[in-house]
Tab-separated table of C-alpha atoms (C1' of nucleotides) in Angstrom:
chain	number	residue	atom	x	y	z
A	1	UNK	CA	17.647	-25.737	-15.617
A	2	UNK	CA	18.743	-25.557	-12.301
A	3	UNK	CA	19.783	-21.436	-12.433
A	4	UNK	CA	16.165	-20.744	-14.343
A	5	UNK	CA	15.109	-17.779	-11.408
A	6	UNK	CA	18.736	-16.330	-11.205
A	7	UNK	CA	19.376	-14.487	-14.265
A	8	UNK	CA	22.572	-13.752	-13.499
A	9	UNK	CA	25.490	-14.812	-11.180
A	10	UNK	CA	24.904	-13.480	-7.676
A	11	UNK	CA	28.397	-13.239	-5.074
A	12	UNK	CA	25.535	-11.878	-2.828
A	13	UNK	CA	23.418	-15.280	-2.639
A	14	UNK	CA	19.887	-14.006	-3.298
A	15	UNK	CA	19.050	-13.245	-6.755
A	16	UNK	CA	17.833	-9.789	-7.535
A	17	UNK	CA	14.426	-9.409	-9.253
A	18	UNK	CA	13.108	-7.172	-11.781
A	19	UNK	CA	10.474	-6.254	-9.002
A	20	UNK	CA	12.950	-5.508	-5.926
A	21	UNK	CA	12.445	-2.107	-6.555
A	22	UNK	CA	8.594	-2.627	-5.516
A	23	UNK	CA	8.939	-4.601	-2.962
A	24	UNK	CA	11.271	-2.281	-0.984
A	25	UNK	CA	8.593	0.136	-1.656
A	26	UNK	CA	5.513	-1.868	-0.304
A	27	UNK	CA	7.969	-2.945	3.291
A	28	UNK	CA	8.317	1.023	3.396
A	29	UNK	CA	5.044	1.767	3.310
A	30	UNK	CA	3.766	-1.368	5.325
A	31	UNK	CA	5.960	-0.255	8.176
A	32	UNK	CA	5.339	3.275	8.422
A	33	UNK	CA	1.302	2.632	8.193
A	34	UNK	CA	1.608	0.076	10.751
A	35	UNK	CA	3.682	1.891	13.105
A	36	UNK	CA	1.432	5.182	12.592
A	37	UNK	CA	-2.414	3.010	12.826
A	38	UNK	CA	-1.591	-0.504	14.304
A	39	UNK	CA	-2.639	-3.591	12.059
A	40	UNK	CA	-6.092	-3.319	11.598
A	41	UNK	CA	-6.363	-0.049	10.862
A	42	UNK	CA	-3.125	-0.138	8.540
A	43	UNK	CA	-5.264	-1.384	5.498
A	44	UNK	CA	-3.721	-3.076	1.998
A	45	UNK	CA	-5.385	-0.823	0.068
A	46	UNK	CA	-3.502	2.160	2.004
A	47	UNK	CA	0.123	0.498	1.758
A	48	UNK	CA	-0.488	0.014	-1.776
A	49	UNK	CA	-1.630	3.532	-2.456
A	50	UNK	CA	0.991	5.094	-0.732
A	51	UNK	CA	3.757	2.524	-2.423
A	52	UNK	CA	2.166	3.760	-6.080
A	53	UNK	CA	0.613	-0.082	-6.897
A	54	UNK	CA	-1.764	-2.054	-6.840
A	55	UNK	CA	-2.988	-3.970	-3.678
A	56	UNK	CA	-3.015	-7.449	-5.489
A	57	UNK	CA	0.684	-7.159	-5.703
A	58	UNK	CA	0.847	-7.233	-2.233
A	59	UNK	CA	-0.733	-10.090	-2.138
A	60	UNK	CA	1.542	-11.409	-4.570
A	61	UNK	CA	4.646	-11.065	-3.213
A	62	UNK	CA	3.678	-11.627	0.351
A	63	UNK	CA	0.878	-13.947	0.669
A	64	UNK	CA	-1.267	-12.247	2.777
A	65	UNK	CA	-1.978	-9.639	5.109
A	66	UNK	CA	0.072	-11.499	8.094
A	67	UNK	CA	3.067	-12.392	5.792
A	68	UNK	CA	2.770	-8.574	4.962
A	69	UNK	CA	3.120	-7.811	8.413
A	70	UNK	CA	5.801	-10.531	9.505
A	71	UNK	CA	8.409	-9.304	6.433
A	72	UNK	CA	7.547	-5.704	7.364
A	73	UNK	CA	8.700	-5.994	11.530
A	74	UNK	CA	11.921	-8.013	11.136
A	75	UNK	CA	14.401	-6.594	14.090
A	76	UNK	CA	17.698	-6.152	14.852
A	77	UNK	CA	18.002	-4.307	17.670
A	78	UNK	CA	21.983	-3.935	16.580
A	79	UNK	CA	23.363	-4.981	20.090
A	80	UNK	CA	26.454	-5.764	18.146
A	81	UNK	CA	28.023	-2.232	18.175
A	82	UNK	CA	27.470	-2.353	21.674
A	83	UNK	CA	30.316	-5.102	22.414
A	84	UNK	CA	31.724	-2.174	24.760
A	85	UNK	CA	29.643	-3.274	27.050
A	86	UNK	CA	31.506	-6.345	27.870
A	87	UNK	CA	34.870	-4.840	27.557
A	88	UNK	CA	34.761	-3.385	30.993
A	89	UNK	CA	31.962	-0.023	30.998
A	90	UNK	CA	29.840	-2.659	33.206
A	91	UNK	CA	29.347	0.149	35.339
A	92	UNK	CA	27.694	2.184	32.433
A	93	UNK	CA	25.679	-0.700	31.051
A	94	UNK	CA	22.574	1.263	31.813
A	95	UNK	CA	23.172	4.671	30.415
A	96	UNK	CA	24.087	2.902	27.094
A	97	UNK	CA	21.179	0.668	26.823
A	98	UNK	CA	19.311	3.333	27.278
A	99	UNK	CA	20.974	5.614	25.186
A	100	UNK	CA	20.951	2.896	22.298
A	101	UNK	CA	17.133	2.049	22.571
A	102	UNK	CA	16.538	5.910	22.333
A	103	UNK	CA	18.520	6.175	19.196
A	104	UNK	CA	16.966	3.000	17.676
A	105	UNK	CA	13.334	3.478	18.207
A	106	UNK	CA	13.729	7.278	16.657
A	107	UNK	CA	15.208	6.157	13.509
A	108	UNK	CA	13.548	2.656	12.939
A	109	UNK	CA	10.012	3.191	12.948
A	110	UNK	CA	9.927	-1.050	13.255
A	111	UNK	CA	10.096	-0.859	16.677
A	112	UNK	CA	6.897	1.594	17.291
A	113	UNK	CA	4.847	-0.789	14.459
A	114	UNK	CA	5.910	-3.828	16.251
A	115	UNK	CA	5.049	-2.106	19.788
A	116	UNK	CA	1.741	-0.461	18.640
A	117	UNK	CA	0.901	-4.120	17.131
A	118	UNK	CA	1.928	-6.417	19.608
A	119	UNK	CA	-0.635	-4.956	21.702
A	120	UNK	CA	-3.522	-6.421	19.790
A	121	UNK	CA	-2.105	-8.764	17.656
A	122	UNK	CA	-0.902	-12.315	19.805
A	123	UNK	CA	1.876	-12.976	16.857
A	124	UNK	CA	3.373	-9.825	17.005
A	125	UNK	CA	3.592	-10.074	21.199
A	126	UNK	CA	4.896	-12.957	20.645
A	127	UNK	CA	7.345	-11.746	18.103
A	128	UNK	CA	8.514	-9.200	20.403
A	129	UNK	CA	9.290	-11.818	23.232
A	130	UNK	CA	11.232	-13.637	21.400
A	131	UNK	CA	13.230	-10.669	20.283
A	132	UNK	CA	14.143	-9.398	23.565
A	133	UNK	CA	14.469	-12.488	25.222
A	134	UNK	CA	17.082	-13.405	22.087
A	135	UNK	CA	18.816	-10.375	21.841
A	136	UNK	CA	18.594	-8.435	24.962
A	137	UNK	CA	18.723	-11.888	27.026
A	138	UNK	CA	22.071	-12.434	26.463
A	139	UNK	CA	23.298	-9.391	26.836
A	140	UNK	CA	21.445	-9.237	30.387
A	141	UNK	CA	23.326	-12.542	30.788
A	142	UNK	CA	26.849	-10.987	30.268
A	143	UNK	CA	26.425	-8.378	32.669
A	144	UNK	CA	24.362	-9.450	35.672
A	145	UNK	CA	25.552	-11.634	38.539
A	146	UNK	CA	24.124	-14.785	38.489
A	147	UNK	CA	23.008	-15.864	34.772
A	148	UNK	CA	20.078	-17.544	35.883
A	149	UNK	CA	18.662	-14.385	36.993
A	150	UNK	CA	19.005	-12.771	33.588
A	151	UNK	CA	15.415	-13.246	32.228
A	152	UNK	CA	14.130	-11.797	35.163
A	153	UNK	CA	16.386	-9.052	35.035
A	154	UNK	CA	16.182	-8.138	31.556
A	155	UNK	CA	12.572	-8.351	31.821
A	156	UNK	CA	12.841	-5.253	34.333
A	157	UNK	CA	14.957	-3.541	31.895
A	158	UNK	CA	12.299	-3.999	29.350
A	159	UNK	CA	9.520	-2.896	31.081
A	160	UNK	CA	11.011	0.615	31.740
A	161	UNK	CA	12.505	0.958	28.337
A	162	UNK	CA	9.125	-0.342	26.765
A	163	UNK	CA	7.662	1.718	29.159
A	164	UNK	CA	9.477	5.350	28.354
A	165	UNK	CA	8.633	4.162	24.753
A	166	UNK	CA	5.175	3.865	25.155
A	167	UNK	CA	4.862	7.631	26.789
A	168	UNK	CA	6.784	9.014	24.853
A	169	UNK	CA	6.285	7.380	21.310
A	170	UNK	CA	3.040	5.925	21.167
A	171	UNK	CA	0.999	7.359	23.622
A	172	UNK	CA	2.265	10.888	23.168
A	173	UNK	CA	2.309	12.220	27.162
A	174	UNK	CA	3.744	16.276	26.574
A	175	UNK	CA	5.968	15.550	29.796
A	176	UNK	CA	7.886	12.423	28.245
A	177	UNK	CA	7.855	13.744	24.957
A	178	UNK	CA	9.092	17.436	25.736
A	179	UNK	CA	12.355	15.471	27.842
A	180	UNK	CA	15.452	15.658	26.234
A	181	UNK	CA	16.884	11.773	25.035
A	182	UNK	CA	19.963	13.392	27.125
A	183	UNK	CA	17.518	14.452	30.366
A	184	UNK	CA	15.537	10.600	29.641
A	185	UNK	CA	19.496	8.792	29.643
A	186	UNK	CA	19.795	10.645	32.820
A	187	UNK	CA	16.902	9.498	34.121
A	188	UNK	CA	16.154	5.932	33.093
A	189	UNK	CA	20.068	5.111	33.186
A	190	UNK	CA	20.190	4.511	36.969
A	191	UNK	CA	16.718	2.210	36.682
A	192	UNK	CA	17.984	0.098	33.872
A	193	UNK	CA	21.853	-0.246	35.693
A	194	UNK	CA	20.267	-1.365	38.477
A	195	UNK	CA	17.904	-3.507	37.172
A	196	UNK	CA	20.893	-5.242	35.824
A	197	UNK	CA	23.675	-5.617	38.506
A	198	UNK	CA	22.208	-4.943	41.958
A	199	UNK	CA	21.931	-7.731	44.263
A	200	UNK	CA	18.293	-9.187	44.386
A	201	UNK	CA	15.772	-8.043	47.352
B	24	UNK	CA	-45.294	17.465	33.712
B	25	UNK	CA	-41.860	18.593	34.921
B	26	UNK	CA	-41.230	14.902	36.198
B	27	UNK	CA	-42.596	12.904	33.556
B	28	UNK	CA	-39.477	10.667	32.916
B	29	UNK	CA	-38.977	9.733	36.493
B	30	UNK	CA	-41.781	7.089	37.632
B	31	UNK	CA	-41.158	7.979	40.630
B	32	UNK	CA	-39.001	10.387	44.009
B	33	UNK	CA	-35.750	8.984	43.524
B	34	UNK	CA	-33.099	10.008	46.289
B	35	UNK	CA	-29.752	9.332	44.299
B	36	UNK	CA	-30.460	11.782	41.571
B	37	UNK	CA	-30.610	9.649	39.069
B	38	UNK	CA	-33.755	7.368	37.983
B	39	UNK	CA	-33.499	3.891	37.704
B	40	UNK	CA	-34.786	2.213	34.280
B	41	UNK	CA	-36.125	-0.894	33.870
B	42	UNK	CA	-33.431	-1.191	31.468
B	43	UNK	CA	-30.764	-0.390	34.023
B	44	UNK	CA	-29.768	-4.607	34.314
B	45	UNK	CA	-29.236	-4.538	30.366
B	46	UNK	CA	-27.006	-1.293	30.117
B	47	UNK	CA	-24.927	-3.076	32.971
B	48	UNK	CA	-24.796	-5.901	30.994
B	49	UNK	CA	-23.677	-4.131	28.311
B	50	UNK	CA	-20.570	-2.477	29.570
B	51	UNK	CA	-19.714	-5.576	31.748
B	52	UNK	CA	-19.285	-7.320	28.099
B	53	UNK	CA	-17.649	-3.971	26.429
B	54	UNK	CA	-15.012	-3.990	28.665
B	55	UNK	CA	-14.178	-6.934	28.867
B	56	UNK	CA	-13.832	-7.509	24.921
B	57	UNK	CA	-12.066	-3.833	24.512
B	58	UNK	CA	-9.735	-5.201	27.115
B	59	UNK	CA	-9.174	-8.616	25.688
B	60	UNK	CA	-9.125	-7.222	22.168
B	61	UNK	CA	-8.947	-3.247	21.786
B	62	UNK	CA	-10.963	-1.560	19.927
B	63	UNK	CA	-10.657	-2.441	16.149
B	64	UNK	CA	-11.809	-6.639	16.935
B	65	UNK	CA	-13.763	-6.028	19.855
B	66	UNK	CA	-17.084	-6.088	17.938
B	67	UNK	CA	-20.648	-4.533	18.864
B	68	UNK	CA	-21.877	-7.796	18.114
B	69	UNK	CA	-19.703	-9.929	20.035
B	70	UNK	CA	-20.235	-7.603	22.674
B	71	UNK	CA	-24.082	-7.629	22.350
B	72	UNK	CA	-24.416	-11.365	22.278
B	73	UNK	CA	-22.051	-11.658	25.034
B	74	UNK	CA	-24.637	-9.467	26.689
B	75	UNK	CA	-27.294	-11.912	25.856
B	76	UNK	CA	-28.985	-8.734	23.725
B	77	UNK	CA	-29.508	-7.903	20.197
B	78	UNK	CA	-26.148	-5.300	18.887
B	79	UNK	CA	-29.293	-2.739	17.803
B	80	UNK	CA	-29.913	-1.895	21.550
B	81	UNK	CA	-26.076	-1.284	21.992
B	82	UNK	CA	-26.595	1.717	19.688
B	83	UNK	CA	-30.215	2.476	20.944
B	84	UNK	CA	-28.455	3.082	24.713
B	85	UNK	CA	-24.664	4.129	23.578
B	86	UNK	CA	-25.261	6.229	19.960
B	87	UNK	CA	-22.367	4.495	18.178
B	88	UNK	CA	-19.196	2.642	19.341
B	89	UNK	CA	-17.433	5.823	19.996
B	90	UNK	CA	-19.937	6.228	23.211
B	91	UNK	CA	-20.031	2.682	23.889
B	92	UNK	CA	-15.815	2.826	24.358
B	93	UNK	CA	-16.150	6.152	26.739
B	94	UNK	CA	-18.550	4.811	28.925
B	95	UNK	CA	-16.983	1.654	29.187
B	96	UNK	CA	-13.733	3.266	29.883
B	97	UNK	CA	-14.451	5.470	32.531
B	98	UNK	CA	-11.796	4.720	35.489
B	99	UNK	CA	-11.187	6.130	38.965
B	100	UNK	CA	-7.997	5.433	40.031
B	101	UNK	CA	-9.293	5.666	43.433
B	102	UNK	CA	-6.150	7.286	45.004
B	103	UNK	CA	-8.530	8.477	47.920
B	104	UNK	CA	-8.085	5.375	50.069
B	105	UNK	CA	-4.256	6.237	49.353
B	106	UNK	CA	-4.630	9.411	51.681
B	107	UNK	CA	-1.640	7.811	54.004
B	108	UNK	CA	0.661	9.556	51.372
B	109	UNK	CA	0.098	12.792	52.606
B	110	UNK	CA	0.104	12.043	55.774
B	111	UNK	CA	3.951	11.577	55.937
B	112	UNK	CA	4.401	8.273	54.698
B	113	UNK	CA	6.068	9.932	51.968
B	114	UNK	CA	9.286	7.809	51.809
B	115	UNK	CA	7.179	4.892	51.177
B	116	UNK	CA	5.529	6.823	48.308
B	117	UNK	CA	6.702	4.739	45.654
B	118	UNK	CA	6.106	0.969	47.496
B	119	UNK	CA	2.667	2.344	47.946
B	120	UNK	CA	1.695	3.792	44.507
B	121	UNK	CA	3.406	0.505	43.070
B	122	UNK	CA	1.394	-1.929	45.152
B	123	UNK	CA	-1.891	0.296	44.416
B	124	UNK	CA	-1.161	0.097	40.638
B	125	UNK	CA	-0.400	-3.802	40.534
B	126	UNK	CA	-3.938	-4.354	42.971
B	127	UNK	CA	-6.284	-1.857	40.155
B	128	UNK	CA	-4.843	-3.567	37.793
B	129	UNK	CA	-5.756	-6.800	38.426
B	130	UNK	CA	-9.414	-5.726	39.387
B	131	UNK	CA	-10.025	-3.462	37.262
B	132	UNK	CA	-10.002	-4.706	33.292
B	133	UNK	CA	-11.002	-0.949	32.302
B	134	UNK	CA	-7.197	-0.492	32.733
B	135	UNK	CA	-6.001	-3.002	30.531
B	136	UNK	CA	-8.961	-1.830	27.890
B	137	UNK	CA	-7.791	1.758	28.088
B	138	UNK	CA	-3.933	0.750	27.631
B	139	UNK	CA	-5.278	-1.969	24.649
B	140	UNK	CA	-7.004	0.412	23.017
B	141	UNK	CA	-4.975	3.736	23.983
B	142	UNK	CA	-2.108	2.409	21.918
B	143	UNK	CA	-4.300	2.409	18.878
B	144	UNK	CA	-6.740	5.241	19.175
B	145	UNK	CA	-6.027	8.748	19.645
B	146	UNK	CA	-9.234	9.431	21.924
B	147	UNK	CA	-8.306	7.087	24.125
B	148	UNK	CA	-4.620	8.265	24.459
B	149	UNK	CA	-5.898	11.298	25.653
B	150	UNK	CA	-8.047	9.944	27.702
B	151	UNK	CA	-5.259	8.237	29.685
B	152	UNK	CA	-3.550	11.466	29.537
B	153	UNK	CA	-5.811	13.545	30.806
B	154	UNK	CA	-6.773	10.615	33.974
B	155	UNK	CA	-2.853	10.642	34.787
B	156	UNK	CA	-2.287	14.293	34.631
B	157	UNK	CA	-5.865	14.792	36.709
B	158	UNK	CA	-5.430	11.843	39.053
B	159	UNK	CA	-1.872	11.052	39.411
B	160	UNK	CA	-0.492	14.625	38.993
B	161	UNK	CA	-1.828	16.294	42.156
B	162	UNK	CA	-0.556	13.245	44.415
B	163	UNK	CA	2.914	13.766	42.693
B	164	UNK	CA	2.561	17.238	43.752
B	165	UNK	CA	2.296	16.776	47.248
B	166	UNK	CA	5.449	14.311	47.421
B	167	UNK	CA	7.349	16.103	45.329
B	168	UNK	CA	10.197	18.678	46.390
B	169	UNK	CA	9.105	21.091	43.363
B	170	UNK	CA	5.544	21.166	42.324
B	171	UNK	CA	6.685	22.736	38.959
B	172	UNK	CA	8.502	19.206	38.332
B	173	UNK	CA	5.380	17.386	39.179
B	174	UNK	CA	4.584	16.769	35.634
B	175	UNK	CA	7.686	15.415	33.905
B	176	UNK	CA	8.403	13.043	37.689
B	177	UNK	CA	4.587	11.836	37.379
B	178	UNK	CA	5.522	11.457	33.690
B	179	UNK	CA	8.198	9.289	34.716
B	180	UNK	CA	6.470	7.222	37.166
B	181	UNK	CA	4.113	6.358	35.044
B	182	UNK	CA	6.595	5.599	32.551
B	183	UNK	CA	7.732	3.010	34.429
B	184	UNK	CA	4.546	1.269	36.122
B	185	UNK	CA	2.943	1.242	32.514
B	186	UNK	CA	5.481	-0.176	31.076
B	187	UNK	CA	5.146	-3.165	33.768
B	188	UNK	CA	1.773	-3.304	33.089
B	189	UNK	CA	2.172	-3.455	29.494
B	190	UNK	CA	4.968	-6.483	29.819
B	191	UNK	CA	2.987	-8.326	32.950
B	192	UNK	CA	-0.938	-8.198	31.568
B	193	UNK	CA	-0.672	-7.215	27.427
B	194	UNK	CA	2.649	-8.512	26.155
B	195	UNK	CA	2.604	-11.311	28.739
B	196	UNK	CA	6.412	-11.623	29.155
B	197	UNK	CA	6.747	-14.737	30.979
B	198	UNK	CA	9.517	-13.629	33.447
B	199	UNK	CA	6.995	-10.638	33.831
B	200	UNK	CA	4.023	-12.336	34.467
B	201	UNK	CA	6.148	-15.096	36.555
B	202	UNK	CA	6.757	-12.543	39.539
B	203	UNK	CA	5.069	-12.533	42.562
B	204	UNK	CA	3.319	-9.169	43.023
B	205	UNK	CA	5.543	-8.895	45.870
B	206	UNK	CA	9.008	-9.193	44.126
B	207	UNK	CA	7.468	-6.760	41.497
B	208	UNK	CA	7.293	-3.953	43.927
B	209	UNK	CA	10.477	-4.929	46.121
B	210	UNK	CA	11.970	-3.747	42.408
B	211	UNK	CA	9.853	-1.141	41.313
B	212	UNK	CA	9.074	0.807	44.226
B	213	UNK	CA	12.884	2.276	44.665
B	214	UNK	CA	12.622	3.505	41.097
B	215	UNK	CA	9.242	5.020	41.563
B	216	UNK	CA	10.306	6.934	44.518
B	217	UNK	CA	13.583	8.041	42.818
B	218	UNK	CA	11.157	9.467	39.988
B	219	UNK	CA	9.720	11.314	42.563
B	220	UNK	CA	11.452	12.727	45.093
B	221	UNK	CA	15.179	12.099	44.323
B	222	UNK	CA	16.984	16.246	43.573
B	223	UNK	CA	17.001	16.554	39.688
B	224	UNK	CA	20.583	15.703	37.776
C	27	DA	C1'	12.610	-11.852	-34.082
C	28	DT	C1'	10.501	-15.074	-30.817
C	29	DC	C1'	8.454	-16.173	-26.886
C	30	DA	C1'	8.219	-17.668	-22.040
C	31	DT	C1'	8.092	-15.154	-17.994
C	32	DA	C1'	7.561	-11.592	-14.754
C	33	DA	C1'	5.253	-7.185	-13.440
C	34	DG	C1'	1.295	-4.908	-13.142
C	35	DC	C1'	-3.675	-3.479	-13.276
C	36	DC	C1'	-8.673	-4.224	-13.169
C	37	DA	C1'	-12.901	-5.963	-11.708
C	38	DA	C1'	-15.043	-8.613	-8.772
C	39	DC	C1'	-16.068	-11.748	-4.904
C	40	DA	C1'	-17.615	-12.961	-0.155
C	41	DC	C1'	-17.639	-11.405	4.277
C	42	DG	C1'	-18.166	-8.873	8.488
C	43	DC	C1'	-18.679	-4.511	10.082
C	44	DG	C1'	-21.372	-0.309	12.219
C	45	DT	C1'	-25.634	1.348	11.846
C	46	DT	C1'	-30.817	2.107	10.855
C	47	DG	C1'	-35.884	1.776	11.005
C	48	DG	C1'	-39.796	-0.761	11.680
C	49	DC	C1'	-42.362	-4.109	14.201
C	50	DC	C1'	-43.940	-6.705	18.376
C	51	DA	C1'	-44.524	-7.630	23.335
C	52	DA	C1'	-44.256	-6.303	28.082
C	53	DC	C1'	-45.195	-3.046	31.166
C	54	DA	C1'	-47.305	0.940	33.904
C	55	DA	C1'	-50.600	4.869	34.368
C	56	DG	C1'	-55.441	6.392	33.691
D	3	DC	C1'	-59.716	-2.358	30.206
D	4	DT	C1'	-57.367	0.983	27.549
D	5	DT	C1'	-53.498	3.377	26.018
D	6	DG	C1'	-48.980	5.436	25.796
D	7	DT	C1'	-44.289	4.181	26.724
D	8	DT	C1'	-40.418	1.409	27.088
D	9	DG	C1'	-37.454	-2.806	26.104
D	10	DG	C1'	-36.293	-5.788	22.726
D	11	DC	C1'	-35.687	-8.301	18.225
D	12	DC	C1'	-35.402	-8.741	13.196
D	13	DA	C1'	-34.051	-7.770	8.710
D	14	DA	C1'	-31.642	-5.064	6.048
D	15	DC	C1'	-28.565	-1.312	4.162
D	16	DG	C1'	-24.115	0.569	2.635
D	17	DC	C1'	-19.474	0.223	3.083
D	18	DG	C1'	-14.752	-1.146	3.365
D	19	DT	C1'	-12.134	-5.008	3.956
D	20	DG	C1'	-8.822	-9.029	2.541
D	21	DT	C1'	-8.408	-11.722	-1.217
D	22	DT	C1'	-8.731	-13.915	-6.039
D	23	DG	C1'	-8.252	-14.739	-11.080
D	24	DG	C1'	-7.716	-13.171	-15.446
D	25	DC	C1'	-5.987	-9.960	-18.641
D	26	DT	C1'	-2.397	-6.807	-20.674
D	27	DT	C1'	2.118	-5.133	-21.122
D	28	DA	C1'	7.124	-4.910	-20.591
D	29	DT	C1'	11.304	-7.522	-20.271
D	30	DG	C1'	15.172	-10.182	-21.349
D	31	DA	C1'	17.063	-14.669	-22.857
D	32	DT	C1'	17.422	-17.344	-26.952
DNA sequence: ATCATAAGCCAACACGCGTTGGCCAACAAG
DNA sequence: CTTGTTGGCCAACGCGTGTTGGCTTATGAT
């Protein structure tokens, strides 16, 4: 009675539906619609088309067109396999935050929906605040002088690694999108490291 | 004959309509929804009641949204009072175009509409292309030690101011929008003027 | 083999949108 | 006063949207 929605033991904790399959599909095609038109324009009816169903299954398995939208921009900016940080390349902090943001926004196409939506849409702005101060915030922490100054300074950092994003990603300027990512490191690296470590005013 | 459309001599070229109060009206409300909303939610008919008008004399005097948006949207980043560039102020280049930036900014809402809206629509991307490459580009030039690299170090600068303007007046980051205007450029100026005069790699 | 359940599609709803054309009143020229 | 022109409103159209409920089929446990 108890087990009646797990139809079979699980060692991974969720239990795997019939309809998984689906569902992958529909997040696939809810992200790369939203990242490519922003949320209004990113309609149910396209998502479903382009995941091979019907829109009412949307619907289905995620409520509505917010809950879509919510399941489809779930982050992890994968600071984790960054730990060298810490260890002692302090003085290269900037070059590899950089370097890593690059690399993430090219392969997850998240981070341009959630960009390209957050500037319309209050949840998703609101979404993204709480994802940089959570997970670039402490890493800001770690490196900077005084801790207390780490919003401020990882704010800085944001706004010239959102900012590179935006020309280059989103808003499409030939100059910032013709730039190497190696020519960009070079480049942004000194901004960010300073942004970081220097001593204030 | 020749002069039947204007009532009557008219000394700035252009003759003033009766309706002249209304169309103001008009745009006063477009831009402010477009910047408060982009394009998708900011309606004609929010924007015509806000107006005080009925949303059929929005098309009668703008054809269709489209028109509405690029009149509303037209910007001069007024870089001619900024003439003490050139003059050989040039190491204070980036204080200066940082302080100008912050001060349009927050007078102008037509920036904020264009960046809104940019993000989303591909005329208005170029838009803001072509207004940086045509208004910012030619002051880069001057400052610059290369006028070939104008494009890519203007592509930079702006990289980094829109990306402050995207964190302080869309996203709202609150250690963003907690800065004084003066702290803002004590930290962004030195990167700006890096961006555009520092020797390449 | 049975049968509850899940997956899926179809048709439709209500709504808000951009947009249109016709009608009325205020104005200005003769 | 008359008459053409302009400014303005009203009512409606067609459309695409998010969303809903019911129906059919496949599935897998019993």
């Amino acid at each position: 009675m108890s087990e009646k929605l797990a139809p079979q033991a699980d060692p991974s904790g969720t239990a795997p539906r019939r309809s998984d399959a689906t569902r992958a599909a529909i997040l696939d095609a809810a992200r790369e619609r939203f990242a490519a038109e922003g949320y209004e324009r990113a309609t149910i009816r396209a998502i479903a088309r382009d995941a091979g169903i019907d829109p009412s299954m949307v619907m289905r398995y995620y409520g509505n067109k917010e809950g879509l939208f919510a399941a489809a921009s779930e982050i992890d900016l994968r600071f984790d396999d960054l730990d060298g940080i810490r260890v002692g390349a302090d003085r290269h902090a900037g070059a590899v935050l950089v370097s890593h943001f690059l690399d993430r926004w090219e392969q997850d196409e998240v981070l341009t929906a959630l960009l390209r939506v957050g500037v319309t849409n209050e949840a998703a702005a609101r979404r993204m605040q709480e994802i940089f101060k959570e997970q670039l915030g402490p890493l800001v922490a770690a490196v900077c002088p005084d801790p207390a100054e780490a919003p401020r300074r990882a704010a800085l950092a944001a706004s010239q690694i959102l900012g590179m994003a935006l020309a280059r990603y989103v808003l499409r300027f030939p100059p910032a999108v013709e730039m190497s990512q190696r020519e960009v490191i070079a480049w942004l690296a000194p901004t960010v490291q300073r942004y970081l470590t220097a001593p204030e005013a």
